Coordinates of C-alpha atoms in Angstrom, one line a residue:
A1 CA -5.6 -11.4 -20.8
T2 CA -3.8 -9.9 -23.9
Q3 CA -5.1 -6.5 -23.3
D4 CA -4.9 -3.5 -21.0
I5 CA -6.8 -3.9 -17.8
L6 CA -8.4 -0.8 -16.3
S7 CA -10.1 -1.4 -13.0
L8 CA -11.5 2.2 -12.8
F9 CA -10.9 4.9 -15.5
L10 CA -12.1 8.4 -14.7
V11 CA -11.7 11.0 -17.5
D12 CA -12.8 14.6 -17.7
A13 CA -15.2 14.6 -14.8
T14 CA -16.9 18.0 -14.6
T15 CA -17.9 17.5 -11.0
A16 CA -15.6 16.8 -8.0
P17 CA -15.9 13.1 -7.4
T18 CA -14.6 11.2 -4.4
I19 CA -13.3 7.7 -4.7
R20 CA -13.4 5.9 -1.3
D21 CA -12.4 2.4 -0.1
F22 CA -11.7 1.1 -3.6
T23 CA -9.9 -2.3 -4.1
G24 CA -8.1 -3.8 -7.1
R25 CA -6.4 -7.2 -6.5
R26 CA -5.0 -10.2 -8.3
I27 CA -5.2 -8.6 -11.7
T28 CA -3.2 -10.0 -14.6
S29 CA -2.6 -8.8 -18.1
D30 CA 0.1 -9.4 -20.8
R31 CA 0.2 -5.7 -21.2
Y32 CA -0.8 -2.9 -18.8
V33 CA -2.7 -3.0 -15.5
Y34 CA -4.2 0.2 -14.0
V35 CA -6.2 -0.1 -10.8
L36 CA -7.1 3.6 -10.9
H37 CA -6.5 5.8 -13.9
L38 CA -7.3 9.5 -13.5
S39 CA -7.1 11.4 -16.8
G40 CA -8.2 14.7 -18.4
S41 CA -8.1 18.3 -17.1
N42 CA -11.6 18.9 -15.8
G43 CA -12.7 18.5 -12.2
F44 CA -10.9 17.9 -8.8
V45 CA -10.7 14.3 -7.7
T46 CA -10.4 13.0 -4.1
V47 CA -9.1 9.5 -3.5
D48 CA -9.5 8.5 0.1
G49 CA -8.7 4.8 0.7
L50 CA -7.4 2.5 -2.1
L51 CA -6.0 -1.0 -1.8
A52 CA -4.1 -2.5 -4.8
H53 CA -2.2 -5.7 -4.6
H54 CA -0.9 -8.7 -6.6
L55 CA -0.9 -6.9 -9.9
T56 CA 0.9 -8.6 -12.8
G57 CA 1.7 -7.0 -16.2
G58 CA 3.7 -8.0 -19.2
A59 CA 7.2 -9.2 -18.6
V60 CA 8.6 -7.5 -21.6
S61 CA 6.7 -4.2 -22.2
G62 CA 4.0 -4.3 -19.6
Q63 CA 3.3 -1.7 -17.0
V64 CA 1.5 -1.9 -13.7
Y65 CA 0.0 1.1 -11.9
G66 CA -1.7 1.3 -8.5
I67 CA -2.7 4.9 -9.4
K68 CA -1.9 6.8 -12.5
C69 CA -2.9 10.4 -12.4
R70 CA -2.5 12.2 -15.7
N71 CA -3.0 16.0 -15.5
R72 CA -5.8 15.9 -12.9
S73 CA -6.0 18.1 -9.9
A74 CA -6.3 15.5 -7.1
E75 CA -5.9 14.8 -3.4
I76 CA -4.7 11.2 -2.9
S77 CA -4.5 9.7 0.6
N78 CA -4.7 6.4 2.5
V79 CA -3.4 4.2 -0.4
L80 CA -1.6 0.8 0.0
V81 CA 0.0 -0.8 -3.1
Y82 CA 2.0 -4.0 -2.9
G83 CA 2.7 -7.2 -4.9
M84 CA 3.4 -5.6 -8.2
S85 CA 5.1 -7.6 -11.0
A86 CA 5.9 -6.1 -14.4
S87 CA 8.8 -4.8 -16.5
S88 CA 7.8 -1.4 -15.3
A89 CA 5.7 -1.3 -12.1
R90 CA 4.7 2.0 -10.6
G91 CA 2.8 2.5 -7.3
I92 CA 1.5 6.1 -7.5
Y93 CA 2.5 8.0 -10.6
K94 CA 1.8 11.6 -11.6
E95 CA 2.2 12.1 -15.3
G96 CA 2.0 14.9 -17.9
T97 CA 3.1 15.1 -21.5
G98 CA 4.0 18.0 -23.9
A99 CA 0.6 17.8 -25.4
D100 CA -1.1 17.3 -22.0
P101 CA 1.1 19.0 -19.4
V102 CA 0.5 19.2 -15.7
T103 CA -1.3 22.5 -14.9
S104 CA -2.7 22.0 -11.5
D105 CA -1.9 20.9 -7.9
T106 CA -1.9 17.4 -6.7
T107 CA -1.3 16.2 -3.1
I108 CA -0.2 12.6 -2.2
T109 CA -0.6 12.0 1.5
N110 CA -0.2 9.0 3.9
C111 CA 0.3 6.4 1.3
T112 CA 2.4 3.2 1.5
V113 CA 3.9 1.5 -1.6
L114 CA 6.0 -1.7 -1.7
G115 CA 8.3 -2.6 -4.6
G116 CA 8.1 -1.6 -8.2
V117 CA 10.5 0.4 -10.4
Y118 CA 9.0 3.7 -9.3
G119 CA 7.4 3.7 -5.8
I120 CA 5.9 7.2 -5.8
G121 CA 6.8 9.3 -8.9
V122 CA 6.3 12.6 -10.6
I123 CA 7.3 12.2 -14.3
A124 CA 5.7 15.1 -16.1
V125 CA 5.9 18.1 -18.4
Q126 CA 4.8 20.7 -15.9
V127 CA 3.7 24.3 -16.7
A128 CA 1.9 25.1 -13.5
G129 CA 0.9 23.7 -10.2
T130 CA 2.8 21.8 -7.5
V131 CA 2.9 18.1 -6.6
T132 CA 3.2 17.7 -2.8
V133 CA 4.2 14.3 -1.4
Q134 CA 3.9 14.0 2.4
N135 CA 3.8 11.4 5.2
C136 CA 4.3 8.6 2.6
I137 CA 6.4 5.3 2.9
S138 CA 8.0 3.6 -0.1
V139 CA 9.9 0.4 0.3
G140 CA 12.1 -1.5 -2.1
A141 CA 11.6 0.3 -5.4
T142 CA 14.4 1.0 -7.8
W143 CA 13.5 4.7 -7.1
E144 CA 11.4 4.8 -4.0
F145 CA 10.6 8.5 -4.7
I146 CA 11.3 10.0 -8.0
A147 CA 10.7 13.3 -9.9
C148 CA 11.9 14.5 -13.2
A149 CA 13.9 17.6 -13.9
G150 CA 11.7 20.7 -13.9
C151 CA 8.9 19.2 -11.9
V152 CA 7.7 21.5 -9.1
T153 CA 7.6 19.0 -6.3
T154 CA 7.7 19.3 -2.5
S155 CA 8.5 16.6 0.0
K156 CA 7.5 16.5 3.6
N157 CA 8.0 13.8 6.2
N158 CA 8.3 10.8 3.9
C159 CA 10.2 7.6 4.4
A160 CA 12.3 5.7 1.9
A161 CA 13.3 2.3 3.4
L162 CA 16.4 1.9 1.2
G163 CA 17.2 5.6 0.7
N164 CA 16.5 5.3 -3.0
W165 CA 15.7 9.0 -3.6
H166 CA 16.0 10.1 -7.2
A167 CA 18.3 13.1 -7.5
N168 CA 15.4 15.3 -8.8
F169 CA 13.2 14.5 -5.8
P170 CA 13.5 17.2 -3.2
N171 CA 13.9 15.1 0.0
G172 CA 15.0 17.1 3.0
A173 CA 15.5 17.3 6.7
T174 CA 12.1 15.9 7.6
D175 CA 12.4 12.8 5.4
L176 CA 13.7 9.5 6.6
S177 CA 15.9 6.9 4.9
T178 CA 15.3 3.9 7.1
D179 CA 13.3 0.7 7.6
P180 CA 9.8 1.7 8.6
L181 CA 9.6 -1.5 10.7
F182 CA 6.2 -2.8 9.7
K183 CA 4.3 -5.1 12.1
D184 CA 4.5 -8.3 9.9
A185 CA 5.6 -7.5 6.3
A186 CA 6.2 -11.2 5.6
N187 CA 2.4 -11.8 5.9
D188 CA 1.5 -8.5 4.1
D189 CA 0.7 -6.6 7.3
Y190 CA 2.1 -3.1 6.6
S191 CA 0.8 -1.4 9.7
L192 CA 3.5 0.1 11.9
S193 CA 5.1 -1.8 14.8
L194 CA 5.6 -0.2 18.2
A195 CA 9.3 0.3 17.3
S196 CA 8.6 2.1 14.0
P197 CA 10.4 5.4 13.4
C198 CA 7.3 6.5 11.5
L199 CA 5.2 6.7 14.6
D200 CA 4.2 10.3 15.5
T201 CA 6.8 11.7 13.1
G202 CA 4.5 12.9 10.3
M203 CA 3.0 16.3 9.7
W204 CA -0.7 17.1 10.1
P205 CA -2.2 17.5 6.6
S206 CA -5.4 19.4 6.3
G207 CA -8.5 17.4 5.8
R208 CA -7.2 14.0 6.9
S209 CA -9.0 12.6 10.0
S210 CA -8.8 8.8 9.5
D211 CA -6.5 6.1 8.0
I212 CA -7.1 3.5 5.4
L213 CA -9.1 1.4 7.8
G214 CA -11.2 4.4 8.9
Q215 CA -9.5 4.6 12.3
H216 CA -9.0 8.0 13.9
A217 CA -5.9 9.9 12.8
P218 CA -3.9 11.2 14.5
S219 CA -4.2 9.0 17.6
G220 CA -1.0 10.4 19.1
P221 CA 0.6 13.9 19.3
R222 CA 1.3 13.8 15.6
M223 CA 0.3 11.9 12.5
D224 CA 2.1 8.7 11.7
R225 CA 3.7 8.1 8.3
G226 CA 2.1 5.7 5.9
C227 CA -1.5 4.6 5.3
Y228 CA -2.0 3.1 8.8
E229 CA -2.3 5.1 12.0
Y230 CA -1.2 3.2 15.1
Q231 CA -4.1 3.4 17.5
Q232 CA -2.4 4.4 20.7
D233 CA -5.7 5.3 22.3
N234 CA -6.8 1.7 21.9
P235 CA -6.8 0.3 25.5
R236 CA -5.7 -3.1 24.2
S237 CA -2.5 -1.8 22.5
V238 CA 0.9 -2.3 24.0
R239 CA 1.7 1.3 23.2
T240 CA -1.1 2.6 25.5
R241 CA 0.0 0.5 28.4
V242 CA 3.5 1.8 28.0
T243 CA 2.8 5.5 27.6
I244 CA -0.3 5.9 29.9
P245 CA 0.1 5.0 33.6
P246 CA -2.6 2.7 34.9
T247 CA -5.4 4.0 37.1
V248 CA -5.3 2.4 40.5
P249 CA -8.6 2.4 42.3
T250 CA -8.8 4.0 45.8
R251 CA -9.7 1.9 48.8
D252 CA -13.3 3.3 48.7
E253 CA -13.6 2.4 45.0
R254 CA -12.4 -1.1 45.6
W255 CA -15.0 -1.5 48.5
M256 CA -17.8 -0.3 46.3
R257 CA -17.0 -2.9 43.7

């Protein structure tokens, strides 16, 4: 289509809407693609669960966004974005301009982004508020995590697979620059493998109690990083068998059976 494609466009909501379990997939445009576009300055928005994949924008001037948040106070969590193709592809992107600057807080928590030019970015004229990015994984973007000069951004327990941190993004001691070791990335399974360095190494953000699949989080002593929580309390998981000793029945219990 020779036009901008907006899967969901929310502007100036006066209430506090929650967007949950939203999917945008296999969307193609010669120009821009937005799976979720949050705009305006009224109302707090909660995004809990979004899947965006195989998004194709213009090869010359097109842009692709999993989520574009423009001067909205928002809490964004449990998001997976992959399969982006455009001259400028952006997974989760916080934006503000001189005429419409960022004036409120935004939190981006337990999200996983694959590819793009900007994986998770904060490119904004900012006069107030803080953008907090925590427990997120970004893989393969030119800038896996990026912020502009003057942006008030905090980073906690994130993972950049290639270590592509922009100089203005405040990555620190709790952030990782390493392969997150997904279970089967070749087949678009971006859940964590048993060997992942992102298991049990996240922080415990307030308000999050489940992952992108609705599974309990945390299932271990700490949150995992990324949008999937490895279910170590699942009796069928290898991790459970390794970490929890089996219960051997007594002689009387065996007899009763």
